[in-house]
Short mmCIF file of N, CA and C in Angstrom, two decimals:
data_model
loop_
_atom_site.label_atom_id
_atom_site.label_comp_id
_atom_site.label_asym_id
_atom_site.label_seq_id
_atom_site.Cartn_x
_atom_site.Cartn_y
_atom_site.Cartn_z
N UNK A 1 28.11 -0.79 -18.19
CA UNK A 1 27.79 0.46 -17.51
C UNK A 1 26.31 0.51 -17.12
N UNK A 2 25.44 0.08 -18.05
CA UNK A 2 24.00 0.10 -17.77
C UNK A 2 23.68 -0.82 -16.59
N UNK A 3 24.37 -1.96 -16.51
CA UNK A 3 24.14 -2.89 -15.40
C UNK A 3 24.56 -2.25 -14.07
N UNK A 4 25.64 -1.51 -14.09
CA UNK A 4 26.10 -0.84 -12.88
C UNK A 4 25.08 0.20 -12.42
N UNK A 5 24.55 0.97 -13.34
CA UNK A 5 23.53 1.98 -13.00
C UNK A 5 22.27 1.29 -12.48
N UNK A 6 21.86 0.20 -13.13
CA UNK A 6 20.68 -0.56 -12.66
C UNK A 6 20.91 -1.08 -11.23
N UNK A 7 22.12 -1.57 -10.96
CA UNK A 7 22.43 -2.08 -9.62
C UNK A 7 22.37 -0.96 -8.58
N UNK A 8 22.92 0.20 -8.92
CA UNK A 8 22.92 1.34 -8.00
C UNK A 8 21.48 1.77 -7.72
N UNK A 9 20.65 1.81 -8.75
CA UNK A 9 19.24 2.18 -8.57
C UNK A 9 18.54 1.16 -7.67
N UNK A 10 18.81 -0.13 -7.88
CA UNK A 10 18.19 -1.17 -7.06
C UNK A 10 18.61 -1.02 -5.60
N UNK A 11 19.90 -0.80 -5.37
CA UNK A 11 20.39 -0.64 -3.99
C UNK A 11 19.74 0.58 -3.35
N UNK A 12 19.66 1.67 -4.10
CA UNK A 12 19.02 2.88 -3.59
C UNK A 12 17.57 2.62 -3.21
N UNK A 13 16.83 1.91 -4.07
CA UNK A 13 15.42 1.62 -3.79
C UNK A 13 15.26 0.73 -2.56
N UNK A 14 16.14 -0.24 -2.38
CA UNK A 14 16.08 -1.12 -1.21
C UNK A 14 16.36 -0.31 0.06
N UNK A 15 17.37 0.55 0.02
CA UNK A 15 17.69 1.38 1.18
C UNK A 15 16.52 2.31 1.50
N UNK A 16 15.94 2.92 0.48
CA UNK A 16 14.79 3.81 0.68
C UNK A 16 13.62 3.05 1.30
N UNK A 17 13.38 1.83 0.83
CA UNK A 17 12.28 1.02 1.37
C UNK A 17 12.49 0.74 2.85
N UNK A 18 13.72 0.36 3.22
CA UNK A 18 14.00 0.09 4.64
C UNK A 18 13.87 1.35 5.48
N UNK A 19 14.24 2.48 4.94
CA UNK A 19 14.08 3.74 5.68
C UNK A 19 12.61 4.03 5.93
N UNK A 20 11.78 3.83 4.92
CA UNK A 20 10.35 4.10 5.07
C UNK A 20 9.70 3.12 6.03
N UNK A 21 10.05 1.84 5.93
CA UNK A 21 9.46 0.83 6.81
C UNK A 21 9.93 1.06 8.24
N UNK A 22 11.18 1.46 8.42
CA UNK A 22 11.73 1.68 9.75
C UNK A 22 11.14 2.89 10.45
N UNK A 23 10.60 3.82 9.70
CA UNK A 23 10.06 5.04 10.31
C UNK A 23 8.86 4.73 11.19
N UNK A 24 7.96 3.88 10.76
CA UNK A 24 6.82 3.48 11.56
C UNK A 24 5.80 4.58 11.80
N UNK A 25 5.82 5.60 11.01
CA UNK A 25 4.84 6.66 11.15
C UNK A 25 5.30 7.73 12.11
N UNK A 26 4.39 8.64 12.42
CA UNK A 26 4.74 9.76 13.29
C UNK A 26 5.13 9.30 14.69
N UNK A 27 5.98 10.09 15.32
CA UNK A 27 6.42 9.84 16.70
C UNK A 27 5.27 10.16 17.66
N UNK A 28 5.36 9.67 18.90
CA UNK A 28 4.28 9.92 19.87
C UNK A 28 3.94 11.40 20.05
N UNK A 29 4.95 12.26 20.10
CA UNK A 29 4.66 13.69 20.29
C UNK A 29 3.96 14.29 19.08
N UNK A 30 4.23 13.76 17.88
CA UNK A 30 3.55 14.25 16.68
C UNK A 30 2.09 13.81 16.67
N UNK A 31 1.83 12.58 17.12
CA UNK A 31 0.45 12.09 17.22
C UNK A 31 -0.31 12.92 18.26
N UNK A 32 0.35 13.19 19.39
CA UNK A 32 -0.28 13.99 20.44
C UNK A 32 -0.58 15.40 19.93
N UNK A 33 0.34 15.98 19.20
CA UNK A 33 0.13 17.32 18.65
C UNK A 33 -1.04 17.33 17.67
N UNK A 34 -1.13 16.30 16.84
CA UNK A 34 -2.26 16.21 15.90
C UNK A 34 -3.58 16.06 16.66
N UNK A 35 -3.55 15.30 17.74
CA UNK A 35 -4.74 15.12 18.57
C UNK A 35 -5.19 16.45 19.17
N UNK A 36 -4.24 17.24 19.66
CA UNK A 36 -4.57 18.55 20.23
C UNK A 36 -5.16 19.46 19.16
N UNK A 37 -4.61 19.41 17.96
CA UNK A 37 -5.16 20.21 16.85
C UNK A 37 -6.61 19.80 16.57
N UNK A 38 -6.89 18.50 16.59
CA UNK A 38 -8.26 18.02 16.40
C UNK A 38 -9.16 18.49 17.54
N UNK A 39 -8.62 18.45 18.77
CA UNK A 39 -9.39 18.89 19.93
C UNK A 39 -9.76 20.37 19.80
N UNK A 40 -8.83 21.18 19.34
CA UNK A 40 -9.11 22.61 19.17
C UNK A 40 -10.26 22.84 18.20
N UNK A 41 -10.40 21.95 17.23
CA UNK A 41 -11.47 22.07 16.24
C UNK A 41 -12.72 21.30 16.66
N UNK A 42 -12.67 20.64 17.83
CA UNK A 42 -13.73 19.74 18.27
C UNK A 42 -14.00 18.70 17.18
N UNK A 43 -12.91 18.20 16.57
CA UNK A 43 -12.97 17.22 15.48
C UNK A 43 -12.82 15.82 16.06
N UNK A 44 -13.94 15.26 16.50
CA UNK A 44 -13.92 13.94 17.12
C UNK A 44 -13.55 12.86 16.10
N UNK A 45 -13.96 13.01 14.86
CA UNK A 45 -13.62 12.03 13.83
C UNK A 45 -12.11 11.99 13.61
N UNK A 46 -11.48 13.16 13.60
CA UNK A 46 -10.03 13.21 13.46
C UNK A 46 -9.33 12.54 14.62
N UNK A 47 -9.86 12.77 15.83
CA UNK A 47 -9.27 12.15 17.01
C UNK A 47 -9.46 10.63 17.00
N UNK A 48 -10.59 10.18 16.47
CA UNK A 48 -10.85 8.74 16.41
C UNK A 48 -9.82 8.02 15.55
N UNK A 49 -9.32 8.70 14.52
CA UNK A 49 -8.31 8.10 13.64
C UNK A 49 -6.99 7.88 14.39
N UNK A 50 -6.78 8.61 15.47
CA UNK A 50 -5.56 8.51 16.25
C UNK A 50 -5.73 7.64 17.49
N UNK A 51 -6.95 7.16 17.73
CA UNK A 51 -7.29 6.48 18.98
C UNK A 51 -7.35 4.97 18.82
N UNK A 52 -7.31 4.31 19.96
CA UNK A 52 -7.48 2.87 20.01
C UNK A 52 -8.16 2.49 21.32
N UNK A 53 -8.75 1.31 21.35
CA UNK A 53 -9.31 0.75 22.58
C UNK A 53 -10.34 1.61 23.27
N UNK A 54 -10.18 1.74 24.59
CA UNK A 54 -11.13 2.47 25.41
C UNK A 54 -11.26 3.93 25.00
N UNK A 55 -10.16 4.55 24.56
CA UNK A 55 -10.24 5.95 24.17
C UNK A 55 -11.12 6.12 22.93
N UNK A 56 -11.03 5.18 22.00
CA UNK A 56 -11.88 5.24 20.80
C UNK A 56 -13.35 5.14 21.20
N UNK A 57 -13.68 4.25 22.13
CA UNK A 57 -15.06 4.11 22.59
C UNK A 57 -15.50 5.37 23.34
N UNK A 58 -14.63 5.92 24.16
CA UNK A 58 -14.93 7.12 24.91
C UNK A 58 -15.22 8.27 23.95
N UNK A 59 -14.45 8.36 22.86
CA UNK A 59 -14.68 9.41 21.87
C UNK A 59 -16.04 9.27 21.20
N UNK A 60 -16.46 8.03 20.95
CA UNK A 60 -17.80 7.81 20.39
C UNK A 60 -18.86 8.40 21.31
N UNK A 61 -18.71 8.16 22.61
CA UNK A 61 -19.67 8.69 23.58
C UNK A 61 -19.59 10.22 23.63
N UNK A 62 -18.38 10.77 23.64
CA UNK A 62 -18.21 12.23 23.68
C UNK A 62 -18.80 12.87 22.44
N UNK A 63 -18.59 12.24 21.29
CA UNK A 63 -19.13 12.75 20.03
C UNK A 63 -20.66 12.76 20.08
N UNK A 64 -21.24 11.71 20.66
CA UNK A 64 -22.70 11.65 20.80
C UNK A 64 -23.22 12.74 21.72
N UNK A 65 -22.52 12.97 22.84
CA UNK A 65 -22.93 14.03 23.77
C UNK A 65 -22.82 15.40 23.10
N UNK A 66 -21.76 15.61 22.36
CA UNK A 66 -21.57 16.88 21.66
C UNK A 66 -22.68 17.10 20.64
N UNK A 67 -23.07 16.02 19.94
CA UNK A 67 -24.16 16.11 18.96
C UNK A 67 -25.47 16.47 19.65
N UNK A 68 -25.72 15.87 20.82
CA UNK A 68 -26.93 16.19 21.58
C UNK A 68 -26.96 17.66 21.97
N UNK A 69 -25.83 18.16 22.44
CA UNK A 69 -25.75 19.57 22.83
C UNK A 69 -25.98 20.46 21.61
N UNK A 70 -25.41 20.09 20.49
CA UNK A 70 -25.59 20.87 19.26
C UNK A 70 -27.06 20.97 18.89
N UNK A 71 -27.77 19.84 18.99
CA UNK A 71 -29.19 19.82 18.64
C UNK A 71 -30.01 20.62 19.66
N UNK A 72 -29.73 20.41 20.95
CA UNK A 72 -30.56 21.06 21.97
C UNK A 72 -30.29 22.56 22.10
N UNK A 73 -29.05 22.99 21.90
CA UNK A 73 -28.72 24.40 22.06
C UNK A 73 -28.78 25.19 20.76
N UNK A 74 -28.79 24.49 19.67
CA UNK A 74 -28.82 25.18 18.38
C UNK A 74 -27.43 25.43 17.85
N UNK A 75 -27.36 25.91 16.65
CA UNK A 75 -26.09 26.07 15.94
C UNK A 75 -25.14 27.07 16.60
N UNK A 76 -25.61 28.25 16.96
CA UNK A 76 -24.71 29.28 17.49
C UNK A 76 -24.06 28.88 18.81
N UNK A 77 -24.81 28.40 19.81
CA UNK A 77 -24.15 27.97 21.05
C UNK A 77 -23.17 26.82 20.81
N UNK A 78 -23.50 25.90 19.89
CA UNK A 78 -22.59 24.79 19.60
C UNK A 78 -21.31 25.31 18.96
N UNK A 79 -21.43 26.30 18.09
CA UNK A 79 -20.25 26.91 17.48
C UNK A 79 -19.41 27.58 18.55
N UNK A 80 -20.04 28.23 19.51
CA UNK A 80 -19.33 28.86 20.61
C UNK A 80 -18.57 27.82 21.43
N UNK A 81 -19.21 26.65 21.65
CA UNK A 81 -18.54 25.58 22.38
C UNK A 81 -17.29 25.14 21.63
N UNK A 82 -17.39 25.01 20.32
CA UNK A 82 -16.25 24.61 19.50
C UNK A 82 -15.13 25.64 19.61
N UNK A 83 -15.49 26.92 19.61
CA UNK A 83 -14.49 27.99 19.73
C UNK A 83 -13.82 27.96 21.10
N UNK A 84 -14.52 27.48 22.12
CA UNK A 84 -13.96 27.42 23.47
C UNK A 84 -12.74 26.50 23.51
N UNK A 85 -12.78 25.37 22.79
CA UNK A 85 -11.62 24.48 22.74
C UNK A 85 -10.42 25.22 22.16
N UNK A 86 -10.67 26.07 21.19
CA UNK A 86 -9.59 26.80 20.55
C UNK A 86 -9.00 27.84 21.50
N UNK A 87 -9.79 28.33 22.43
CA UNK A 87 -9.33 29.36 23.36
C UNK A 87 -8.53 28.80 24.54
N UNK A 88 -8.59 27.51 24.77
CA UNK A 88 -7.83 26.91 25.86
C UNK A 88 -6.34 27.00 25.56
N UNK A 89 -5.52 27.00 26.60
CA UNK A 89 -4.08 27.07 26.42
C UNK A 89 -3.50 25.65 26.54
N UNK A 90 -2.84 25.21 25.48
CA UNK A 90 -2.27 23.87 25.41
C UNK A 90 -0.74 23.95 25.46
N UNK A 91 -0.13 23.14 26.33
CA UNK A 91 1.33 23.09 26.43
C UNK A 91 1.78 21.63 26.37
N UNK A 92 2.34 21.23 25.22
CA UNK A 92 2.91 19.90 25.11
C UNK A 92 4.26 19.89 25.79
N UNK A 93 4.50 18.85 26.58
CA UNK A 93 5.75 18.78 27.34
C UNK A 93 6.59 17.58 26.95
N UNK A 94 7.26 17.02 27.94
CA UNK A 94 8.18 15.91 27.73
C UNK A 94 7.47 14.67 27.22
N UNK A 95 8.25 13.84 26.52
CA UNK A 95 7.76 12.56 26.01
C UNK A 95 8.59 11.47 26.65
N UNK A 96 7.92 10.47 27.19
CA UNK A 96 8.61 9.33 27.79
C UNK A 96 8.19 8.08 27.02
N UNK A 97 9.15 7.41 26.39
CA UNK A 97 8.87 6.22 25.60
C UNK A 97 9.51 5.02 26.27
N UNK A 98 8.74 3.97 26.47
CA UNK A 98 9.22 2.70 27.02
C UNK A 98 8.70 1.59 26.13
N UNK A 99 9.54 1.14 25.20
CA UNK A 99 9.23 0.09 24.24
C UNK A 99 7.97 0.41 23.44
N UNK A 100 6.86 -0.22 23.75
CA UNK A 100 5.62 -0.07 22.98
C UNK A 100 4.63 0.90 23.62
N UNK A 101 5.06 1.62 24.65
CA UNK A 101 4.19 2.58 25.33
C UNK A 101 4.89 3.94 25.42
N UNK A 102 4.09 4.98 25.39
CA UNK A 102 4.64 6.33 25.51
C UNK A 102 3.67 7.22 26.27
N UNK A 103 4.22 8.23 26.92
CA UNK A 103 3.43 9.23 27.61
C UNK A 103 3.90 10.59 27.13
N UNK A 104 2.94 11.39 26.67
CA UNK A 104 3.24 12.76 26.28
C UNK A 104 2.58 13.66 27.31
N UNK A 105 3.38 14.45 27.99
CA UNK A 105 2.83 15.33 29.02
C UNK A 105 2.20 16.55 28.36
N UNK A 106 1.00 16.86 28.79
CA UNK A 106 0.24 17.97 28.23
C UNK A 106 -0.42 18.72 29.38
N UNK A 107 -0.41 20.02 29.26
CA UNK A 107 -1.16 20.86 30.20
C UNK A 107 -2.21 21.62 29.41
N UNK A 108 -3.44 21.56 29.92
CA UNK A 108 -4.53 22.33 29.34
C UNK A 108 -4.94 23.35 30.39
N UNK A 109 -4.73 24.61 30.08
CA UNK A 109 -4.96 25.69 31.04
C UNK A 109 -4.26 25.42 32.37
N UNK A 110 -3.03 24.91 32.29
CA UNK A 110 -2.22 24.67 33.48
C UNK A 110 -2.48 23.35 34.18
N UNK A 111 -3.50 22.62 33.78
CA UNK A 111 -3.84 21.34 34.42
C UNK A 111 -3.18 20.19 33.67
N UNK A 112 -2.46 19.33 34.41
CA UNK A 112 -1.82 18.17 33.80
C UNK A 112 -2.85 17.21 33.24
N UNK A 113 -2.70 16.88 31.97
CA UNK A 113 -3.59 15.95 31.28
C UNK A 113 -2.73 15.10 30.35
N UNK A 114 -2.03 14.09 30.89
CA UNK A 114 -1.12 13.31 30.04
C UNK A 114 -1.86 12.51 28.96
N UNK A 115 -1.17 12.30 27.86
CA UNK A 115 -1.70 11.49 26.77
C UNK A 115 -0.89 10.20 26.76
N UNK A 116 -1.58 9.07 26.90
CA UNK A 116 -0.94 7.76 26.92
C UNK A 116 -1.11 7.11 25.55
N UNK A 117 -0.01 6.65 24.97
CA UNK A 117 -0.04 6.04 23.65
C UNK A 117 0.53 4.63 23.70
N UNK A 118 0.07 3.79 22.77
CA UNK A 118 0.64 2.46 22.59
C UNK A 118 0.85 2.25 21.09
N UNK A 119 1.72 1.31 20.77
CA UNK A 119 1.94 0.98 19.37
C UNK A 119 0.93 -0.08 18.94
N UNK A 120 0.24 0.20 17.85
CA UNK A 120 -0.72 -0.73 17.28
C UNK A 120 -0.31 -0.93 15.82
N UNK A 121 0.09 -2.16 15.49
CA UNK A 121 0.53 -2.47 14.12
C UNK A 121 1.62 -1.50 13.66
N UNK A 122 2.54 -1.19 14.56
CA UNK A 122 3.68 -0.35 14.23
C UNK A 122 3.43 1.15 14.25
N UNK A 123 2.19 1.57 14.57
CA UNK A 123 1.87 3.00 14.60
C UNK A 123 1.44 3.39 16.00
N UNK A 124 1.81 4.60 16.41
CA UNK A 124 1.42 5.11 17.72
C UNK A 124 -0.04 5.52 17.69
N UNK A 125 -0.80 5.03 18.67
CA UNK A 125 -2.21 5.36 18.81
C UNK A 125 -2.48 5.76 20.26
N UNK A 126 -3.42 6.66 20.44
CA UNK A 126 -3.74 7.16 21.77
C UNK A 126 -4.65 6.17 22.48
N UNK A 127 -4.20 5.75 23.65
CA UNK A 127 -4.96 4.79 24.45
C UNK A 127 -5.77 5.49 25.54
N UNK A 128 -5.19 6.54 26.12
CA UNK A 128 -5.89 7.28 27.19
C UNK A 128 -5.57 8.77 27.06
N UNK A 129 -6.63 9.56 27.17
CA UNK A 129 -6.49 11.01 27.16
C UNK A 129 -7.79 11.60 27.68
N UNK A 130 -7.75 12.19 28.85
CA UNK A 130 -8.95 12.74 29.48
C UNK A 130 -9.02 14.24 29.24
N UNK A 131 -9.44 14.63 28.04
CA UNK A 131 -9.55 16.05 27.75
C UNK A 131 -10.90 16.55 28.27
N UNK A 132 -11.00 17.85 28.51
CA UNK A 132 -12.26 18.39 29.06
C UNK A 132 -13.38 18.41 28.02
N UNK A 133 -14.54 17.91 28.40
CA UNK A 133 -15.71 18.01 27.53
C UNK A 133 -16.44 19.27 27.94
N UNK A 134 -16.56 20.18 27.01
CA UNK A 134 -17.16 21.48 27.31
C UNK A 134 -18.59 21.51 26.77
#
């Protein structure tokens, strides 16, 4: 009886492992939604964790520009800029997945701003996203 229970536990663990490995992390729309949440907070570091390639480099530049504005305008205007991202209207739309690439349609204040994702080491990462720098 103990051997039967051990076997059932082993089978359960193997099935659970395959389920976890097969998931491959969040879906493209979930990554896009997390990116928008980071954008609302002007959290460039959070966005960098979701980015790859040119978008990651672009974020480094945007983060540097934001830091310059923070220094030159002072704390209160920079805080106001951060609040502006939160005031924008974001509408996540359809998701189109083609093998290792995906597009999540997004509108920011009614303007189409698609988010392009690719799979990197089994996880969806943002390759292109032209959000407004305020």
